[in-house]
Amino acid sequence: MNERVSEESLELRKREFDEFEGFKTLESFISAEQHLHPRSRGFFADILRRIGVASKIIGSRVQRAGLTNVLGKAGRVNIQGEQQMKLDVMSNELLMNTLQWLPAVAGMASEEEEGVMRLPPHPDEHDTYVIMFDPLDGSSNIDANVSIGTIFSIHRRVTKWGACEEVDFLQPGRRLLAAGYVIYGSSTMFVYSTGNGVHGFTLDPEVGEYVLSHPDMRIPDQCRCFSANETNYKHWDEPTKRFADHIRFGSDPHYEKTSSRYIGSMVADFHRNLLYGGVFLYPADKKHPTGKLRLLFECAPLAWLAEQAGGAATTGRQDILDIQPEKLHQRCPIVIGNSREVDLYRQMVADHDQGN
Ligand code: AHM
Ligand code: MG
């Protein structure tokens, strides 16, 4: 293709994308984004669409859960040794079954499964993707009708031929192509980024479509919410205690309007903080020496969204997106939200490490 023509047509596509008006469904938005990549054959866009479809089914089952005998425990534990809920199992199977037929999906990994699902290599396709998800995050809240969510992320595979391997999944978050979540709350929302800002779509139950309701989401500067399981305070290390005390009890006027808000569903806590401004932490502590939340299934995708929305995420000593994963189910400490507070935490950890 002539370079100049292709640059011009790309400019035009970008302008069309920026000026994209009308009834903006997730479907049409994904197509518009796809046109920003002139060589795209639509395989990647198909994955996003299919996640959207699966999430509508999960959302409808979550809404009817009290009526259809799917509340409660499934009677088995997952790889983390945690009780699986019936809806965990159902959501996991639904995502696996919906996505495995797409030719560009080389493999999948789930918080609920020990190993990765390798799909037969597609004969014509070697430029394919691996998908990771936490099918139903915050599932301990299901029976109480509290907001829960699905978290997903997509990497381009790094191996070139044959079935995918674990190394295709063990990539730093910085290399993500897309990440997002679906929150099943008072309404169902699909929030995602392909590196072009964070966009939120609300499911219109009357037409059954996700409609763009929150374009280009940016985390507000004001830290309105401090979100942590504060009963763990006694198990936290010194810099984390100092950070929490500074925000909760200090005299810094910046925190005059900050409130404690903790749901215990990371998706819901993150979503609220993204809208209102705030910081969420699940640090390492005496009970969880490497943190509680999973790097690949929870922390990296949300860290990617936080950065795309102008925020940040750290362990205290390293950006979440820079961590080179070593194991599929690796956990990590996380402080995520407004850049100002994430920087403050980093600084307090650094001061502590230097003996101050
Ligand atoms: P899950 O993936 O098994 O549901 O666990 C993760 C959840 C997060 O959504 C939430 O932030 C955290 O666990 C809550 O933990 P705690 O109950 O220790 O406060
Ligand atoms: Mg989870």
Short mmCIF file of C-alpha atoms and ligand atoms in Angstrom, two decimals:
data_model
loop_
_atom_site.label_atom_id
_atom_site.label_comp_id
_atom_site.label_asym_id
_atom_site.label_seq_id
_atom_site.Cartn_x
_atom_site.Cartn_y
_atom_site.Cartn_z
CA MET A 1 0.00 0.00 0.00
CA ASN A 2 1.23 3.53 -0.82
CA GLU A 3 2.54 4.95 2.50
CA ARG A 4 1.10 8.47 1.96
CA VAL A 5 -2.34 7.15 1.01
CA SER A 6 -2.39 4.83 3.97
CA GLU A 7 -1.39 7.65 6.36
CA GLU A 8 -4.13 9.88 4.94
CA SER A 9 -6.74 7.18 5.19
CA LEU A 10 -5.66 6.45 8.75
CA GLU A 11 -6.08 10.16 9.61
CA LEU A 12 -9.54 10.07 8.10
CA ARG A 13 -10.44 6.95 10.08
CA LYS A 14 -9.19 8.60 13.27
CA ARG A 15 -11.33 11.66 12.58
CA GLU A 16 -14.35 9.50 11.84
CA PHE A 17 -13.73 7.62 15.08
CA ASP A 18 -13.48 10.84 17.11
CA GLU A 19 -16.62 12.22 15.51
CA PHE A 20 -18.48 8.92 15.70
CA GLU A 21 -22.04 9.95 16.54
CA GLY A 22 -25.45 8.38 16.88
CA PHE A 23 -26.61 5.36 18.81
CA LYS A 24 -23.22 4.14 19.95
CA THR A 25 -23.52 0.50 20.77
CA LEU A 26 -20.58 -1.59 21.93
CA GLU A 27 -20.89 -3.46 18.65
CA SER A 28 -20.55 -0.34 16.49
CA PHE A 29 -17.85 1.15 18.73
CA ILE A 30 -15.73 -2.00 18.41
CA SER A 31 -16.14 -1.84 14.62
CA ALA A 32 -15.15 1.84 14.58
CA GLU A 33 -12.05 1.05 16.64
CA GLN A 34 -11.20 -1.82 14.33
CA HIS A 35 -11.09 0.60 11.39
CA LEU A 36 -8.22 2.42 13.09
CA HIS A 37 -6.12 -0.63 12.22
CA PRO A 38 -6.10 -0.81 8.44
CA ARG A 39 -4.72 -4.34 8.32
CA SER A 40 -7.19 -5.75 10.83
CA ARG A 41 -9.21 -8.72 9.64
CA GLY A 42 -11.65 -8.38 12.51
CA PHE A 43 -10.53 -11.40 14.56
CA PHE A 44 -9.64 -9.31 17.59
CA ALA A 45 -12.89 -7.35 17.35
CA ASP A 46 -14.76 -10.69 17.25
CA ILE A 47 -13.22 -11.66 20.59
CA LEU A 48 -14.42 -8.44 22.23
CA ARG A 49 -17.89 -8.85 20.76
CA ARG A 50 -18.08 -12.44 21.96
CA ILE A 51 -17.03 -11.43 25.49
CA GLY A 52 -19.86 -8.87 25.32
CA VAL A 53 -22.36 -11.58 24.38
CA ALA A 54 -21.15 -13.97 27.10
CA SER A 55 -21.38 -11.18 29.68
CA LYS A 56 -25.03 -10.51 28.78
CA ILE A 57 -25.84 -14.14 29.48
CA ILE A 58 -23.88 -14.11 32.75
CA GLY A 59 -25.60 -10.84 33.72
CA SER A 60 -29.05 -12.25 33.06
CA ARG A 61 -28.28 -15.38 35.13
CA VAL A 62 -26.89 -13.24 37.95
CA GLN A 63 -30.11 -11.19 37.93
CA ARG A 64 -32.32 -14.26 38.10
CA ALA A 65 -30.06 -16.12 40.52
CA GLY A 66 -32.47 -16.08 43.45
CA LEU A 67 -35.19 -17.63 41.26
CA THR A 68 -33.25 -20.39 39.55
CA ASN A 69 -31.45 -22.25 42.34
CA VAL A 70 -27.99 -21.09 41.29
CA LEU A 71 -27.08 -19.30 44.51
CA GLY A 72 -24.75 -20.98 46.98
CA LYS A 73 -21.65 -23.12 46.84
CA ALA A 74 -20.87 -25.53 44.04
CA GLY A 75 -19.44 -28.04 46.51
CA ARG A 76 -15.88 -27.93 45.19
CA VAL A 77 -12.77 -25.77 45.60
CA ASN A 78 -10.74 -24.06 42.90
CA ILE A 79 -6.97 -24.03 42.39
CA GLN A 80 -6.69 -21.29 45.05
CA GLY A 81 -8.32 -23.63 47.58
CA GLU A 82 -11.37 -21.33 47.65
CA GLN A 83 -14.98 -22.55 47.64
CA GLN A 84 -16.44 -22.18 44.16
CA MET A 85 -19.95 -20.79 43.96
CA LYS A 86 -22.41 -22.28 41.47
CA LEU A 87 -22.36 -19.01 39.51
CA ASP A 88 -18.51 -19.09 39.40
CA VAL A 89 -18.64 -22.47 37.72
CA MET A 90 -21.42 -21.47 35.35
CA SER A 91 -19.72 -18.20 34.30
CA ASN A 92 -16.41 -19.94 33.75
CA GLU A 93 -17.97 -22.61 31.51
CA LEU A 94 -19.95 -20.02 29.64
CA LEU A 95 -16.91 -17.89 28.78
CA MET A 96 -14.82 -20.92 27.84
CA ASN A 97 -17.58 -22.34 25.64
CA THR A 98 -18.37 -19.03 23.97
CA LEU A 99 -14.79 -18.11 23.12
CA GLN A 100 -13.21 -21.42 22.19
CA TRP A 101 -14.79 -21.50 18.71
CA LEU A 102 -13.14 -18.31 17.52
CA PRO A 103 -10.26 -19.13 15.13
CA ALA A 104 -8.02 -16.39 16.52
CA VAL A 105 -8.21 -17.65 20.11
CA ALA A 106 -5.11 -19.77 20.73
CA GLY A 107 -5.86 -20.40 24.38
CA MET A 108 -7.56 -19.29 27.54
CA ALA A 109 -6.77 -19.20 31.23
CA SER A 110 -9.19 -18.66 34.06
CA GLU A 111 -8.88 -17.91 37.74
CA GLU A 112 -11.10 -20.96 38.25
CA GLU A 113 -8.92 -23.43 36.29
CA GLU A 114 -5.54 -24.80 37.25
CA GLY A 115 -3.94 -24.92 33.81
CA VAL A 116 -4.44 -23.16 30.51
CA MET A 117 -6.88 -24.30 27.84
CA ARG A 118 -4.92 -24.85 24.62
CA LEU A 119 -6.99 -24.77 21.49
CA PRO A 120 -6.06 -26.64 18.31
CA PRO A 121 -3.92 -24.38 16.13
CA HIS A 122 -5.84 -22.81 13.28
CA PRO A 123 -4.25 -23.90 9.98
CA ASP A 124 -4.16 -20.41 8.41
CA GLU A 125 -3.62 -18.38 11.50
CA HIS A 126 -0.48 -17.91 13.53
CA ASP A 127 -1.03 -14.35 14.69
CA THR A 128 -3.46 -15.26 17.42
CA TYR A 129 -4.46 -14.27 20.93
CA VAL A 130 -4.70 -15.65 24.43
CA ILE A 131 -7.47 -14.57 26.77
CA MET A 132 -7.47 -14.51 30.55
CA PHE A 133 -10.40 -13.97 32.82
CA ASP A 134 -11.76 -13.99 36.32
CA PRO A 135 -15.27 -15.15 35.39
CA LEU A 136 -17.02 -13.82 38.48
CA ASP A 137 -14.95 -11.63 40.75
CA GLY A 138 -16.24 -10.95 44.24
CA SER A 139 -18.25 -14.16 44.20
CA SER A 140 -18.33 -14.43 47.98
CA ASN A 141 -20.83 -11.55 47.71
CA ILE A 142 -23.20 -13.31 45.31
CA ASP A 143 -25.68 -14.58 47.85
CA ALA A 144 -26.07 -11.10 49.37
CA ASN A 145 -26.99 -9.50 46.04
CA VAL A 146 -23.91 -7.27 46.07
CA SER A 147 -22.30 -6.08 42.80
CA ILE A 148 -19.88 -8.56 41.24
CA GLY A 149 -18.03 -8.60 37.93
CA THR A 150 -16.12 -10.35 35.16
CA ILE A 151 -12.53 -9.24 34.44
CA PHE A 152 -10.82 -10.06 31.14
CA SER A 153 -7.58 -9.32 29.32
CA ILE A 154 -6.07 -10.21 25.95
CA HIS A 155 -2.46 -10.72 24.89
CA ARG A 156 -1.03 -11.51 21.48
CA ARG A 157 0.61 -14.91 21.79
CA VAL A 158 4.41 -14.87 21.73
CA THR A 159 5.01 -18.41 20.48
CA LYS A 160 4.44 -18.66 16.77
CA TRP A 161 3.44 -22.21 15.90
CA GLY A 162 1.49 -25.15 17.24
CA ALA A 163 -0.61 -25.08 20.37
CA CYS A 164 -0.07 -22.12 22.68
CA GLU A 165 2.06 -22.48 25.80
CA GLU A 166 2.02 -21.08 29.30
CA VAL A 167 4.64 -18.51 28.30
CA ASP A 168 2.02 -16.89 26.05
CA PHE A 169 0.07 -15.99 29.18
CA LEU A 170 3.05 -15.04 31.35
CA GLN A 171 3.51 -11.58 29.83
CA PRO A 172 3.79 -8.28 31.73
CA GLY A 173 0.61 -6.20 31.72
CA ARG A 174 2.42 -3.51 29.77
CA ARG A 175 2.06 -5.73 26.69
CA LEU A 176 -1.72 -6.11 26.94
CA LEU A 177 -3.73 -5.43 23.82
CA ALA A 178 -7.00 -5.02 25.67
CA ALA A 179 -8.50 -5.38 29.09
CA GLY A 180 -11.84 -4.69 30.68
CA TYR A 181 -14.53 -5.71 33.08
CA VAL A 182 -18.25 -6.14 33.25
CA ILE A 183 -19.97 -5.04 36.42
CA TYR A 184 -23.27 -6.66 37.36
CA GLY A 185 -24.77 -3.99 39.57
CA SER A 186 -27.95 -1.93 39.60
CA SER A 187 -27.26 -1.91 35.87
CA THR A 188 -24.82 -4.01 33.88
CA MET A 189 -21.84 -2.15 32.44
CA PHE A 190 -19.08 -3.19 30.06
CA VAL A 191 -15.92 -1.10 30.53
CA TYR A 192 -12.86 -1.70 28.38
CA SER A 193 -9.78 -0.27 26.74
CA THR A 194 -7.71 -1.26 23.75
CA GLY A 195 -5.14 1.43 24.61
CA ASN A 196 -7.31 4.20 23.21
CA GLY A 197 -8.89 5.46 26.45
CA VAL A 198 -11.37 3.71 28.72
CA HIS A 199 -14.95 3.52 27.54
CA GLY A 200 -18.02 2.39 29.47
CA PHE A 201 -21.23 0.94 28.00
CA THR A 202 -24.45 0.40 29.92
CA LEU A 203 -26.68 -2.51 29.00
CA ASP A 204 -30.07 -1.23 27.87
CA PRO A 205 -32.28 -4.11 28.98
CA GLU A 206 -35.10 -2.99 26.68
CA VAL A 207 -33.07 -3.46 23.50
CA GLY A 208 -30.50 -5.90 24.84
CA GLU A 209 -27.53 -3.80 23.68
CA TYR A 210 -24.62 -2.18 25.47
CA VAL A 211 -24.83 1.56 24.75
CA LEU A 212 -21.94 4.01 25.16
CA SER A 213 -22.75 5.89 28.37
CA HIS A 214 -19.27 6.77 29.71
CA PRO A 215 -16.90 7.76 26.87
CA ASP A 216 -13.24 8.38 27.68
CA MET A 217 -13.44 7.79 31.43
CA ARG A 218 -10.83 9.68 33.48
CA ILE A 219 -10.28 9.13 37.15
CA PRO A 220 -11.04 12.45 38.94
CA ASP A 221 -8.14 14.10 40.81
CA GLN A 222 -9.94 14.29 44.13
CA CYS A 223 -9.44 11.18 46.32
CA ARG A 224 -13.04 10.70 47.47
CA CYS A 225 -12.76 7.03 48.46
CA PHE A 226 -10.31 5.08 50.57
CA SER A 227 -10.95 1.39 49.92
CA ALA A 228 -9.36 -1.39 51.90
CA ASN A 229 -10.34 -4.23 54.17
CA GLU A 230 -9.39 -2.23 57.24
CA THR A 231 -9.68 -5.18 59.63
CA ASN A 232 -6.37 -6.28 58.10
CA TYR A 233 -4.71 -3.10 59.44
CA LYS A 234 -3.10 -5.02 62.30
CA HIS A 235 -1.42 -7.31 59.73
CA TRP A 236 -0.10 -4.53 57.46
CA ASP A 237 3.51 -3.39 57.31
CA GLU A 238 4.66 0.01 58.63
CA PRO A 239 4.53 2.04 55.37
CA THR A 240 1.02 0.77 54.59
CA LYS A 241 -0.17 1.71 58.09
CA ARG A 242 1.47 5.12 57.70
CA PHE A 243 -0.25 5.63 54.34
CA ALA A 244 -3.67 4.64 55.69
CA ASP A 245 -3.23 6.82 58.79
CA HIS A 246 -2.19 9.81 56.68
CA ILE A 247 -5.36 9.61 54.59
CA ARG A 248 -7.78 8.65 57.35
CA PHE A 249 -6.52 10.57 60.39
CA GLY A 250 -3.98 13.10 59.08
CA SER A 251 -4.49 16.84 58.79
CA ASP A 252 -3.77 17.03 55.04
CA PRO A 253 -6.69 19.15 53.69
CA HIS A 254 -6.60 17.09 50.48
CA TYR A 255 -8.33 14.27 52.41
CA GLU A 256 -11.01 16.34 54.15
CA LYS A 257 -13.70 14.90 51.90
CA THR A 258 -12.33 11.35 51.68
CA SER A 259 -14.59 8.54 52.95
CA SER A 260 -13.95 4.88 53.65
CA ARG A 261 -15.73 2.78 51.02
CA TYR A 262 -15.14 -0.97 50.69
CA ILE A 263 -17.44 -3.44 48.97
CA GLY A 264 -15.17 -6.48 48.88
CA SER A 265 -15.73 -6.96 45.13
CA MET A 266 -12.65 -5.58 43.43
CA VAL A 267 -14.51 -4.75 40.21
CA ALA A 268 -17.14 -2.77 42.08
CA ASP A 269 -14.59 -1.01 44.30
CA PHE A 270 -12.46 -0.15 41.28
CA HIS A 271 -15.44 1.03 39.24
CA ARG A 272 -16.67 3.36 41.98
CA ASN A 273 -13.19 4.82 42.46
CA LEU A 274 -12.81 5.29 38.71
CA LEU A 275 -15.99 7.36 38.71
CA TYR A 276 -15.51 9.27 41.98
CA GLY A 277 -11.73 9.25 42.48
CA GLY A 278 -10.01 7.21 45.13
CA VAL A 279 -7.50 4.57 46.03
CA PHE A 280 -8.01 0.84 46.54
CA LEU A 281 -5.46 -1.30 48.34
CA TYR A 282 -4.96 -4.96 49.01
CA PRO A 283 -1.37 -4.94 50.25
CA ALA A 284 0.75 -7.87 51.36
CA ASP A 285 0.07 -8.62 55.01
CA LYS A 286 0.83 -11.27 57.60
CA LYS A 287 -2.06 -13.43 56.35
CA HIS A 288 -1.29 -12.84 52.66
CA PRO A 289 2.49 -12.46 52.45
CA THR A 290 2.42 -11.98 48.66
CA GLY A 291 -0.93 -10.18 48.58
CA LYS A 292 -4.34 -11.74 47.98
CA LEU A 293 -5.34 -10.71 44.48
CA ARG A 294 -4.19 -12.48 41.35
CA LEU A 295 -1.72 -10.66 39.10
CA LEU A 296 -2.92 -12.01 35.75
CA PHE A 297 -6.63 -12.30 36.37
CA GLU A 298 -7.34 -9.23 38.51
CA CYS A 299 -4.44 -6.82 39.07
CA ALA A 300 -2.84 -6.42 35.63
CA PRO A 301 -6.12 -5.85 33.71
CA LEU A 302 -7.34 -3.26 36.22
CA ALA A 303 -3.89 -1.62 36.36
CA TRP A 304 -4.02 -1.27 32.57
CA LEU A 305 -7.42 0.41 32.81
CA ALA A 306 -6.25 2.64 35.67
CA GLU A 307 -3.29 3.90 33.60
CA GLN A 308 -5.52 4.41 30.57
CA ALA A 309 -7.80 6.54 32.75
CA GLY A 310 -4.93 8.68 34.08
CA GLY A 311 -4.37 6.69 37.28
CA ALA A 312 -1.71 4.21 38.37
CA ALA A 313 -1.12 0.92 40.16
CA THR A 314 1.86 -0.29 42.17
CA THR A 315 2.97 -2.97 44.59
CA GLY A 316 4.76 -0.17 46.42
CA ARG A 317 8.08 -1.11 44.83
CA GLN A 318 7.13 -1.85 41.25
CA ASP A 319 4.45 -0.81 38.78
CA ILE A 320 1.92 -3.63 38.46
CA LEU A 321 2.20 -3.45 34.67
CA ASP A 322 5.97 -4.06 34.80
CA ILE A 323 5.82 -7.30 36.79
CA GLN A 324 7.09 -10.27 34.80
CA PRO A 325 4.69 -13.06 35.84
CA GLU A 326 6.29 -16.36 36.82
CA LYS A 327 3.18 -18.39 37.53
CA LEU A 328 -0.34 -18.34 36.18
CA HIS A 329 -1.98 -17.96 39.57
CA GLN A 330 0.63 -15.63 41.07
CA ARG A 331 -0.66 -13.09 43.58
CA CYS A 332 0.62 -9.59 44.14
CA PRO A 333 0.10 -6.67 46.54
CA ILE A 334 -1.73 -3.79 44.90
CA VAL A 335 -2.42 -0.11 45.50
CA ILE A 336 -4.47 1.26 42.59
CA GLY A 337 -6.31 4.46 41.77
CA ASN A 338 -5.45 8.16 41.61
CA SER A 339 -1.84 8.79 40.59
CA ARG A 340 -1.33 11.22 43.47
CA GLU A 341 -2.16 8.63 46.13
CA VAL A 342 -0.30 5.82 44.35
CA ASP A 343 2.78 8.10 44.22
CA LEU A 344 2.38 8.93 47.89
CA TYR A 345 2.31 5.22 48.75
CA ARG A 346 5.42 4.55 46.60
CA GLN A 347 7.18 7.40 48.40
CA MET A 348 6.24 6.11 51.84
CA VAL A 349 7.51 2.62 50.95
CA ALA A 350 10.76 4.09 49.55
CA ASP A 351 11.26 6.23 52.70
CA HIS A 352 10.69 3.17 54.85
CA ASP A 353 13.15 1.09 52.78
CA GLN A 354 15.76 3.84 53.26
CA GLY A 355 15.27 3.69 57.00
CA ASN A 356 13.28 6.93 57.34
P1 AHM B 1 -12.57 -13.77 44.27
O1 AHM B 1 -11.92 -13.60 42.94
O2 AHM B 1 -12.43 -15.18 44.78
O3 AHM B 1 -13.98 -13.31 44.33
O4 AHM B 1 -11.70 -12.92 45.37
C1 AHM B 1 -11.29 -11.66 45.10
C2 AHM B 1 -12.01 -10.67 45.94
C3 AHM B 1 -11.90 -9.29 45.36
O5 AHM B 1 -12.96 -9.04 44.50
C4 AHM B 1 -11.96 -8.42 46.59
O6 AHM B 1 -11.31 -7.20 46.40
C5 AHM B 1 -11.28 -9.26 47.63
O7 AHM B 1 -11.41 -10.60 47.20
C6 AHM B 1 -11.92 -9.11 48.97
O8 AHM B 1 -11.14 -9.77 49.91
P2 AHM B 1 -11.47 -9.67 51.49
O9 AHM B 1 -12.74 -10.44 51.67
O10 AHM B 1 -10.29 -10.34 52.12
O11 AHM B 1 -11.59 -8.24 51.86
MG MG B 2 -11.47 -12.52 41.65
#
